[in-house]
Short mmCIF file of C-alpha atoms and ligand atoms in Angstrom, two decimals:
data_model
loop_
_atom_site.label_atom_id
_atom_site.label_comp_id
_atom_site.label_asym_id
_atom_site.label_seq_id
_atom_site.Cartn_x
_atom_site.Cartn_y
_atom_site.Cartn_z
CA MET A 18 -0.39 -0.10 -0.08
CA ASP A 19 1.43 3.78 -0.90
CA LYS A 20 2.27 5.08 2.34
CA ARG A 21 1.29 8.20 1.18
CA LEU A 22 -2.75 7.41 1.11
CA TYR A 23 -3.03 8.48 5.04
CA ASP A 24 -2.40 11.32 5.50
CA PHE A 25 -1.88 12.04 9.59
CA ASP A 26 -0.34 15.81 8.80
CA LYS A 27 -3.65 16.40 7.40
CA MET A 28 -5.80 19.50 10.11
CA ILE A 29 -9.64 18.88 10.60
CA ASP A 30 -11.43 21.61 12.65
CA ARG A 31 -13.30 20.02 15.41
CA LYS A 32 -15.10 22.63 16.68
CA GLY A 33 -18.45 22.67 16.97
CA THR A 34 -18.74 19.77 16.22
CA ASP A 35 -19.89 18.65 20.17
CA CYS A 36 -16.37 17.78 20.90
CA LEU A 37 -15.46 17.09 24.61
CA LYS A 38 -11.53 17.64 23.42
CA TYR A 39 -13.07 21.24 21.84
CA ASP A 40 -16.65 22.16 22.76
CA ALA A 41 -15.72 21.50 26.81
CA LEU A 42 -13.26 23.72 27.26
CA SER A 43 -14.76 26.31 29.22
CA MET A 44 -16.98 23.55 31.15
CA PHE A 45 -13.87 21.96 32.16
CA PHE A 46 -11.50 24.93 32.26
CA GLY A 47 -13.28 27.84 32.75
CA GLN A 48 -11.81 29.37 29.47
CA GLU A 49 -12.47 28.89 25.68
CA ASP A 50 -9.61 29.88 24.53
CA LEU A 51 -6.97 27.35 25.12
CA GLN A 52 -5.43 24.72 22.65
CA PRO A 53 -6.92 21.11 23.84
CA PHE A 54 -4.43 18.67 24.46
CA TRP A 55 -6.38 16.79 27.08
CA VAL A 56 -9.00 14.27 26.16
CA ALA A 57 -7.57 11.10 25.48
CA ASP A 58 -8.66 10.68 21.70
CA THR A 59 -6.65 12.09 18.26
CA ASP A 60 -7.14 15.15 15.98
CA PHE A 61 -6.65 12.33 13.48
CA GLU A 62 -9.31 11.86 10.48
CA THR A 63 -11.46 8.41 11.25
CA PRO A 64 -9.99 6.21 8.41
CA ASP A 65 -12.37 5.75 4.94
CA PHE A 66 -12.53 2.48 5.56
CA ILE A 67 -14.52 2.55 8.48
CA LEU A 68 -16.47 5.62 7.45
CA HIS A 69 -17.17 4.23 4.27
CA PRO A 70 -19.40 0.97 5.56
CA ILE A 71 -21.09 3.61 8.34
CA LYS A 72 -22.05 5.68 5.43
CA GLU A 73 -23.07 3.00 3.26
CA ARG A 74 -25.73 1.86 6.88
CA LEU A 75 -27.13 5.12 6.55
CA ASN A 76 -28.16 4.92 3.29
CA HIS A 77 -30.62 2.68 5.03
CA PRO A 78 -33.33 4.59 6.24
CA ALA A 79 -34.13 2.04 9.48
CA LEU A 80 -31.79 2.51 12.54
CA GLY A 81 -33.47 0.20 15.02
CA TYR A 82 -32.19 -2.27 17.64
CA THR A 83 -29.01 -4.51 16.58
CA TYR A 84 -27.38 -7.35 17.18
CA ARG A 85 -23.55 -8.41 16.75
CA SER A 86 -23.31 -10.93 13.92
CA GLU A 87 -20.95 -13.40 13.41
CA GLU A 88 -18.22 -11.54 11.26
CA PHE A 89 -18.04 -8.86 14.40
CA PHE A 90 -16.93 -11.46 16.60
CA GLN A 91 -14.73 -12.98 14.39
CA SER A 92 -12.77 -9.91 13.44
CA ILE A 93 -11.96 -9.16 17.09
CA ILE A 94 -10.69 -12.95 17.34
CA ASP A 95 -8.54 -12.62 14.16
CA TRP A 96 -7.78 -9.47 15.30
CA GLN A 97 -6.38 -10.67 18.68
CA LYS A 98 -4.26 -13.58 17.30
CA LYS A 99 -2.83 -10.96 14.67
CA ARG A 100 -1.59 -8.30 17.20
CA HIS A 101 -1.18 -10.04 20.64
CA ASN A 102 -0.82 -13.80 19.70
CA TRP A 103 -3.88 -14.25 21.61
CA ASN A 104 -6.18 -17.24 20.85
CA ILE A 105 -9.87 -16.54 22.17
CA ASN A 106 -13.11 -17.72 20.86
CA LYS A 107 -16.34 -16.44 20.23
CA GLN A 108 -17.72 -17.40 23.48
CA TRP A 109 -15.50 -15.56 25.39
CA ILE A 110 -16.79 -12.27 24.13
CA SER A 111 -19.34 -9.85 25.29
CA GLY A 112 -19.85 -6.53 24.38
CA THR A 113 -20.23 -3.24 26.63
CA PRO A 114 -20.61 0.70 25.63
CA GLY A 115 -17.36 1.38 27.65
CA VAL A 116 -14.54 0.07 29.12
CA VAL A 117 -15.62 2.01 32.13
CA SER A 118 -19.28 0.50 31.90
CA ALA A 119 -17.26 -2.43 32.09
CA ILE A 120 -15.23 -1.85 35.08
CA SER A 121 -18.50 -1.26 36.94
CA SER A 122 -20.22 -4.03 35.93
CA ALA A 123 -17.31 -5.93 36.96
CA ILE A 124 -16.78 -4.29 40.42
CA LEU A 125 -21.15 -4.41 41.15
CA ALA A 126 -20.96 -8.93 39.93
CA PHE A 127 -17.91 -9.80 41.96
CA THR A 128 -17.19 -7.56 44.72
CA GLU A 129 -19.63 -5.89 48.20
CA LYS A 130 -19.89 -2.76 49.16
CA THR A 131 -16.64 -1.94 51.16
CA ASP A 132 -14.60 -4.59 49.81
CA LYS A 133 -11.34 -3.36 48.38
CA VAL A 134 -10.06 -3.17 45.25
CA ILE A 135 -6.51 -2.46 44.14
CA VAL A 136 -5.16 -0.05 41.98
CA GLN A 137 -1.83 0.93 41.00
CA SER A 138 -1.54 5.02 41.54
CA PRO A 139 -1.19 7.32 39.21
CA VAL A 140 -3.85 5.83 37.28
CA TYR A 141 -6.85 6.74 34.77
CA PHE A 142 -9.01 8.57 37.25
CA PRO A 143 -12.18 6.57 36.70
CA PHE A 144 -10.39 3.59 38.09
CA PHE A 145 -10.73 5.68 41.52
CA GLN A 146 -14.36 7.15 40.69
CA THR A 147 -15.94 3.56 39.82
CA ILE A 148 -14.57 1.94 42.84
CA THR A 149 -15.87 4.50 45.65
CA GLY A 150 -18.77 5.53 43.33
CA LEU A 151 -19.68 2.22 44.46
CA ASP A 152 -19.17 2.11 47.93
CA ARG A 153 -15.97 -0.16 47.72
CA VAL A 154 -12.62 1.01 48.94
CA VAL A 155 -9.48 2.21 46.78
CA ALA A 156 -6.95 -0.45 48.23
CA ASN A 157 -3.46 1.65 46.33
CA ASN A 158 -0.23 0.12 45.59
CA PRO A 159 1.19 2.96 44.43
CA LEU A 160 3.75 2.86 41.28
CA ARG A 161 7.28 3.76 42.10
CA ARG A 162 9.15 6.12 39.75
CA ASP A 163 12.02 4.41 38.02
CA GLY A 164 13.75 7.76 36.12
CA ASP A 165 11.57 8.17 32.89
CA ARG A 166 9.28 5.22 34.19
CA TYR A 167 7.23 3.33 36.62
CA GLU A 168 7.92 0.20 37.92
CA MET A 169 5.09 -1.71 40.02
CA ASP A 170 5.64 -2.13 43.80
CA VAL A 171 5.24 -6.28 44.31
CA ASP A 172 5.85 -6.94 47.80
CA HIS A 173 2.91 -4.14 48.43
CA PHE A 174 0.91 -5.69 46.24
CA GLU A 175 1.02 -8.56 48.04
CA GLN A 176 0.50 -7.47 51.17
CA LEU A 177 -2.62 -6.08 49.78
CA ALA A 178 -3.38 -9.19 48.63
CA LYS A 179 -2.81 -11.06 52.07
CA GLU A 180 -4.88 -8.13 53.82
CA GLY A 181 -8.11 -9.57 51.88
CA ALA A 182 -8.80 -7.16 48.44
CA LYS A 183 -11.44 -8.76 46.05
CA MET A 184 -9.94 -7.24 42.78
CA PHE A 185 -7.27 -5.86 41.28
CA LEU A 186 -7.81 -2.90 38.13
CA LEU A 187 -4.71 -3.45 36.02
CA CYS A 188 -3.98 -0.93 33.35
CA ASN A 189 -1.78 -2.60 30.57
CA PRO A 190 -0.58 -0.14 28.69
CA HIS A 191 -0.49 1.88 31.67
CA ASN A 192 -2.29 5.43 31.76
CA PRO A 193 -0.29 7.81 32.61
CA GLY A 194 3.31 7.16 31.74
CA GLY A 195 2.32 4.66 29.27
CA MET A 196 4.38 1.27 30.46
CA VAL A 197 3.84 -1.90 28.41
CA TRP A 198 4.14 -4.07 31.77
CA ASP A 199 6.69 -7.02 31.15
CA LYS A 200 5.99 -10.73 31.15
CA LYS A 201 7.83 -11.22 34.09
CA THR A 202 5.75 -8.56 36.39
CA LEU A 203 2.42 -9.27 35.09
CA ARG A 204 3.17 -13.04 35.48
CA ARG A 205 4.21 -12.73 39.14
CA ILE A 206 1.46 -10.26 40.20
CA GLY A 207 -1.44 -12.50 38.36
CA GLU A 208 0.55 -15.58 40.41
CA ILE A 209 -0.58 -13.50 43.23
CA CYS A 210 -4.26 -12.91 42.25
CA VAL A 211 -4.36 -16.51 41.31
CA GLN A 212 -3.06 -18.00 45.29
CA TYR A 213 -5.83 -15.14 46.88
CA ASN A 214 -8.24 -15.39 44.93
CA ILE A 215 -8.58 -11.71 43.46
CA ILE A 216 -10.40 -10.97 39.96
CA ILE A 217 -7.94 -9.74 37.66
CA VAL A 218 -9.98 -6.61 36.00
CA SER A 219 -7.16 -5.95 32.95
CA ASP A 220 -7.96 -2.37 31.03
CA GLU A 221 -5.90 -2.93 27.85
CA ILE A 222 -7.60 -0.31 25.86
CA HIS A 223 -4.53 0.88 24.73
CA SER A 224 -2.87 -2.48 23.51
CA ASP A 225 -3.11 -1.63 20.03
CA LEU A 226 -0.65 1.53 20.71
CA ILE A 227 2.71 -0.27 20.83
CA LEU A 228 5.47 2.14 20.23
CA GLY A 229 8.48 0.37 21.52
CA ASP A 230 9.89 -3.12 20.95
CA GLN A 231 8.28 -4.85 23.50
CA PRO A 232 4.68 -6.48 22.44
CA HIS A 233 1.38 -6.00 24.31
CA LEU A 234 0.92 -8.73 26.48
CA PRO A 235 -2.62 -9.67 27.61
CA ILE A 236 -2.26 -10.41 31.01
CA ALA A 237 -4.82 -13.48 30.23
CA ASN A 238 -2.61 -15.44 27.99
CA ILE A 239 0.57 -15.95 30.56
CA SER A 240 -1.37 -18.88 32.16
CA LYS A 241 -4.74 -20.86 32.13
CA GLU A 242 -4.40 -20.22 36.20
CA ILE A 243 -4.48 -16.51 35.35
CA SER A 244 -6.84 -16.35 32.20
CA ASP A 245 -9.82 -18.16 34.67
CA ILE A 246 -9.52 -14.91 36.52
CA THR A 247 -9.39 -12.50 34.19
CA ILE A 248 -11.83 -10.04 32.84
CA THR A 249 -10.48 -8.26 29.71
CA LEU A 250 -11.22 -4.58 28.43
CA MET A 251 -10.80 -3.69 24.96
CA ALA A 252 -11.83 -1.43 22.35
CA PRO A 253 -11.01 -0.19 18.89
CA SER A 254 -11.90 3.53 19.96
CA LYS A 255 -8.77 5.25 21.19
CA THR A 256 -6.39 3.46 17.98
CA PHE A 257 -9.15 4.34 15.12
CA ASN A 258 -11.01 7.70 16.85
CA ILE A 259 -14.12 5.81 17.00
CA ALA A 260 -14.17 6.77 21.04
CA GLY A 261 -17.95 8.76 20.46
CA LEU A 262 -19.36 5.49 18.90
CA ALA A 263 -19.41 3.67 22.77
CA THR A 264 -18.09 0.39 21.42
CA SER A 265 -15.64 -2.02 23.26
CA PHE A 266 -15.95 -5.55 24.07
CA VAL A 267 -14.74 -7.86 27.12
CA ILE A 268 -12.79 -11.25 27.10
CA CYS A 269 -12.95 -13.85 29.52
CA SER A 270 -12.74 -17.68 29.06
CA ASN A 271 -13.69 -18.74 32.74
CA ALA A 272 -17.50 -19.90 32.17
CA LYS A 273 -18.55 -19.33 35.30
CA VAL A 274 -17.01 -15.91 35.82
CA ARG A 275 -18.13 -14.79 32.44
CA THR A 276 -21.59 -16.09 33.52
CA SER A 277 -21.81 -13.94 36.58
CA PHE A 278 -20.67 -10.82 34.69
CA ASN A 279 -22.53 -11.01 31.61
CA LYS A 280 -25.31 -11.51 34.44
CA MET A 281 -24.64 -7.98 35.85
CA VAL A 282 -24.22 -6.20 32.21
CA ASN A 283 -27.81 -8.08 31.48
CA ALA A 284 -29.42 -6.92 34.37
CA LEU A 285 -27.96 -3.40 33.87
CA HIS A 286 -29.33 -3.68 30.28
CA ILE A 287 -26.24 -2.28 28.67
CA HIS A 288 -25.33 -5.48 26.77
CA GLY A 289 -26.95 -3.98 23.27
CA GLY A 290 -24.27 -2.73 21.29
CA ASN A 291 -24.31 0.29 18.80
CA LEU A 292 -25.32 -0.19 15.39
CA LEU A 293 -22.65 2.01 13.98
CA GLY A 294 -20.15 1.29 16.69
CA ASN A 295 -20.64 -2.61 16.11
CA ILE A 296 -19.81 -1.83 12.19
CA ALA A 297 -16.50 0.38 13.05
CA CYS A 298 -15.50 -1.43 15.20
CA GLU A 299 -15.57 -4.96 12.65
CA ALA A 300 -14.07 -2.22 10.14
CA ALA A 301 -11.47 -1.31 12.04
CA TYR A 302 -10.34 -5.05 12.83
CA LYS A 303 -10.61 -6.27 9.40
CA ASP A 304 -9.13 -3.25 7.43
CA GLY A 305 -7.12 -1.70 10.14
CA GLU A 306 -3.81 -3.07 10.21
CA GLU A 307 -1.91 -1.05 7.39
CA TRP A 308 -3.37 2.26 8.65
CA LEU A 309 -2.52 1.43 12.12
CA GLU A 310 1.42 0.56 11.19
CA GLN A 311 1.11 3.87 9.77
CA LEU A 312 -0.52 5.65 12.42
CA LEU A 313 2.47 4.44 14.80
CA ASP A 314 5.07 5.36 12.88
CA TYR A 315 3.49 9.02 12.83
CA LEU A 316 3.17 8.58 16.60
CA LYS A 317 6.81 7.74 17.07
CA GLU A 318 7.88 10.28 15.57
CA ASN A 319 5.73 12.84 17.24
CA ARG A 320 6.92 11.36 20.69
CA ASP A 321 10.42 11.76 19.62
CA THR A 322 10.29 15.12 18.06
CA ALA A 323 8.41 16.21 21.63
CA ILE A 324 10.49 14.21 23.70
CA SER A 325 14.08 15.46 22.43
CA TYR A 326 12.51 19.15 21.83
CA LEU A 327 11.04 19.58 25.34
CA ASN A 328 14.50 17.97 26.68
CA LYS A 329 16.47 20.68 24.92
CA GLU A 330 14.56 23.48 25.57
CA LEU A 331 12.82 22.60 29.47
CA PRO A 332 15.65 20.76 31.12
CA LYS A 333 14.12 21.43 34.36
CA LEU A 334 10.80 19.54 32.49
CA SER A 335 10.81 15.44 33.38
CA VAL A 336 9.45 13.35 30.42
CA PHE A 337 8.41 10.10 30.59
CA LYS A 338 8.84 7.79 27.03
CA PRO A 339 5.90 5.94 26.54
CA ASP A 340 6.38 2.82 25.16
CA ALA A 341 2.69 2.58 24.53
CA THR A 342 -0.23 5.63 24.12
CA TYR A 343 -0.15 9.04 22.78
CA LEU A 344 0.14 10.96 25.83
CA LEU A 345 3.26 12.19 27.52
CA TRP A 346 3.37 12.62 30.87
CA LEU A 347 5.16 15.60 32.25
CA ASP A 348 7.07 16.19 35.63
CA PHE A 349 6.96 20.18 36.43
CA SER A 350 7.38 20.00 39.64
CA ALA A 351 10.57 21.68 39.64
CA TYR A 352 8.43 25.37 38.21
CA GLY A 353 6.61 25.16 41.85
CA THR A 354 2.99 24.53 43.24
CA GLU A 355 0.23 22.56 40.73
CA LYS A 356 -1.91 25.48 41.42
CA GLU A 357 0.93 27.95 40.00
CA ILE A 358 1.70 25.42 36.74
CA GLU A 359 -1.98 25.53 36.03
CA ARG A 360 -1.89 29.18 35.89
CA ARG A 361 0.75 29.73 33.15
CA LEU A 362 0.23 26.20 31.28
CA LYS A 363 -3.61 28.40 30.87
CA THR A 364 -2.63 31.79 31.31
CA ASP A 365 0.65 32.05 29.99
CA ALA A 366 0.88 29.11 27.46
CA LYS A 367 -2.79 28.84 26.69
CA VAL A 368 -3.16 24.91 26.39
CA ALA A 369 -5.45 22.66 28.29
CA LEU A 370 -3.73 19.71 29.59
CA ASN A 371 -4.57 16.80 31.96
CA LEU A 372 -4.02 18.17 35.57
CA GLY A 373 -1.58 15.19 37.08
CA SER A 374 -3.24 15.37 40.72
CA THR A 375 -6.27 13.57 39.19
CA PHE A 376 -4.63 10.60 38.64
CA GLY A 377 -4.40 9.93 42.32
CA GLU A 378 -1.08 9.70 44.68
CA GLY A 379 2.50 10.73 42.59
CA GLY A 380 0.39 12.67 40.24
CA LYS A 381 0.69 15.85 41.47
CA GLY A 382 3.09 18.09 39.97
CA PHE A 383 2.57 16.06 36.58
CA PHE A 384 0.26 17.16 33.40
CA ARG A 385 -0.42 15.10 30.75
CA PHE A 386 -0.30 16.01 27.08
CA ASN A 387 -2.09 14.20 24.27
CA TYR A 388 0.29 14.00 20.97
CA GLY A 389 -2.42 12.29 19.08
CA CYS A 390 -2.67 15.24 16.61
CA PRO A 391 -0.94 16.19 13.10
CA LYS A 392 2.62 17.32 14.30
CA SER A 393 2.24 21.33 13.36
CA THR A 394 -0.53 21.30 15.68
CA MET A 395 1.76 19.70 18.09
CA MET A 396 4.66 21.81 18.11
CA GLU A 397 2.29 24.83 18.57
CA GLY A 398 1.26 23.79 21.27
CA LEU A 399 4.97 22.92 22.73
CA LYS A 400 6.11 26.33 21.83
CA LYS A 401 3.63 28.03 23.63
CA MET A 402 4.69 25.97 26.55
CA VAL A 403 8.32 26.28 26.52
CA ALA A 404 7.60 30.51 25.91
CA ALA A 405 5.58 30.60 29.21
CA PHE A 406 8.30 28.51 31.46
CA LYS A 407 11.64 28.66 29.39
CA ASP A 408 13.68 30.98 32.43
C1 LIG B 22 -7.31 3.25 30.61
C2 LIG B 22 -8.24 3.83 30.23
N1 LIG B 22 -9.56 2.89 30.31
C3 LIG B 22 -10.50 3.52 29.73
C4 LIG B 22 -10.84 4.84 28.74
C5 LIG B 22 -12.16 5.05 28.83
O1 LIG B 22 -12.84 3.69 28.06
P1 LIG B 22 -14.15 4.12 27.64
O2 LIG B 22 -14.57 5.31 26.77
O3 LIG B 22 -14.41 2.83 26.72
O4 LIG B 22 -14.98 3.99 29.00
C6 LIG B 22 -10.00 5.22 28.86
C7 LIG B 22 -9.73 6.97 28.01
O5 LIG B 22 -8.78 7.66 28.06
C8 LIG B 22 -8.44 4.80 29.24
O6 LIG B 22 -7.24 5.45 29.24
#
């Protein structure tokens, strides 16, 4: 395929499309005059091989209830095999509108009020909201910083397991920081969960956005024992910029665990599926490999360009190099308090980034920058940040 077929430099105007990232700035940041680098979707066009079948479907005048076809399931099965060397079968797959609604469903299905759920902060903030919002208790295993990445504290994890935690919300690859967790760590943590009867809910939504040499490893693909206690959550939404279609899926090999999970999803009545989301998911996984390879090349370039620019221009800033995702985790703590940094970002640089403290313990002083956009957009934002923080 001709490499130039996909143009990630192309600018698209997302303003005025009820787009969260651009149109909800005043709601979330109190001002509209910001260049947005916050919400984790991209500014790239959803590719034609997805838009085309959606448009075709819209030629039909009825948009009633839908169901997931054989082809839908097969596209997921084939994608897991091709991209993650994971053999799954149709019975293992269930649908949910989102990864976060699947997390809530799992918490409701497998824990009681006041039960402890392990998370590893700093982590994607809805992990906390789902646990506390459902009156469960967060058992935090803070990640340990090692230079420009985090490591898991396996000993403390085991301590929390011994103290009776019932569930573990794993984020793999991790948001924020972009770590692809290595096999040894995943195996060890998985074995602890097996030993202490802890259900693993593994959020692998970023698993197709691998930028480094280490491939993504679904924790459920490590051993039968670990697979038996794991519910894996995935979606094409981040990768193909179709998050607005609210379509994700769940993979669980253990029939008993799966039945309990599906019972809750059915009781909440969130199993139905989105007509256009199903079409998009199937098209993405059937036809998306070449496009994805080109996207990954583009994101690697953006990542490397951003890191070397920031390292050169703002030596007091500390930048994590993500193995995956289009999210840069920036440690601004050398520049003052979180409030002061936030003020400079909003008032001087006029950019909207995610506030680190919302990711929990360890996040304060950090801000998250989304580089899933044309390089020129990224550089415009970075230059404004450099001007605002340069000594
Ligand atoms: C780790 C992680 N999980 C889940 C989500 C959102 O998932 P969904 O929109 O499918 O609920 C995000 C979005 O940023 C994320 O980064």
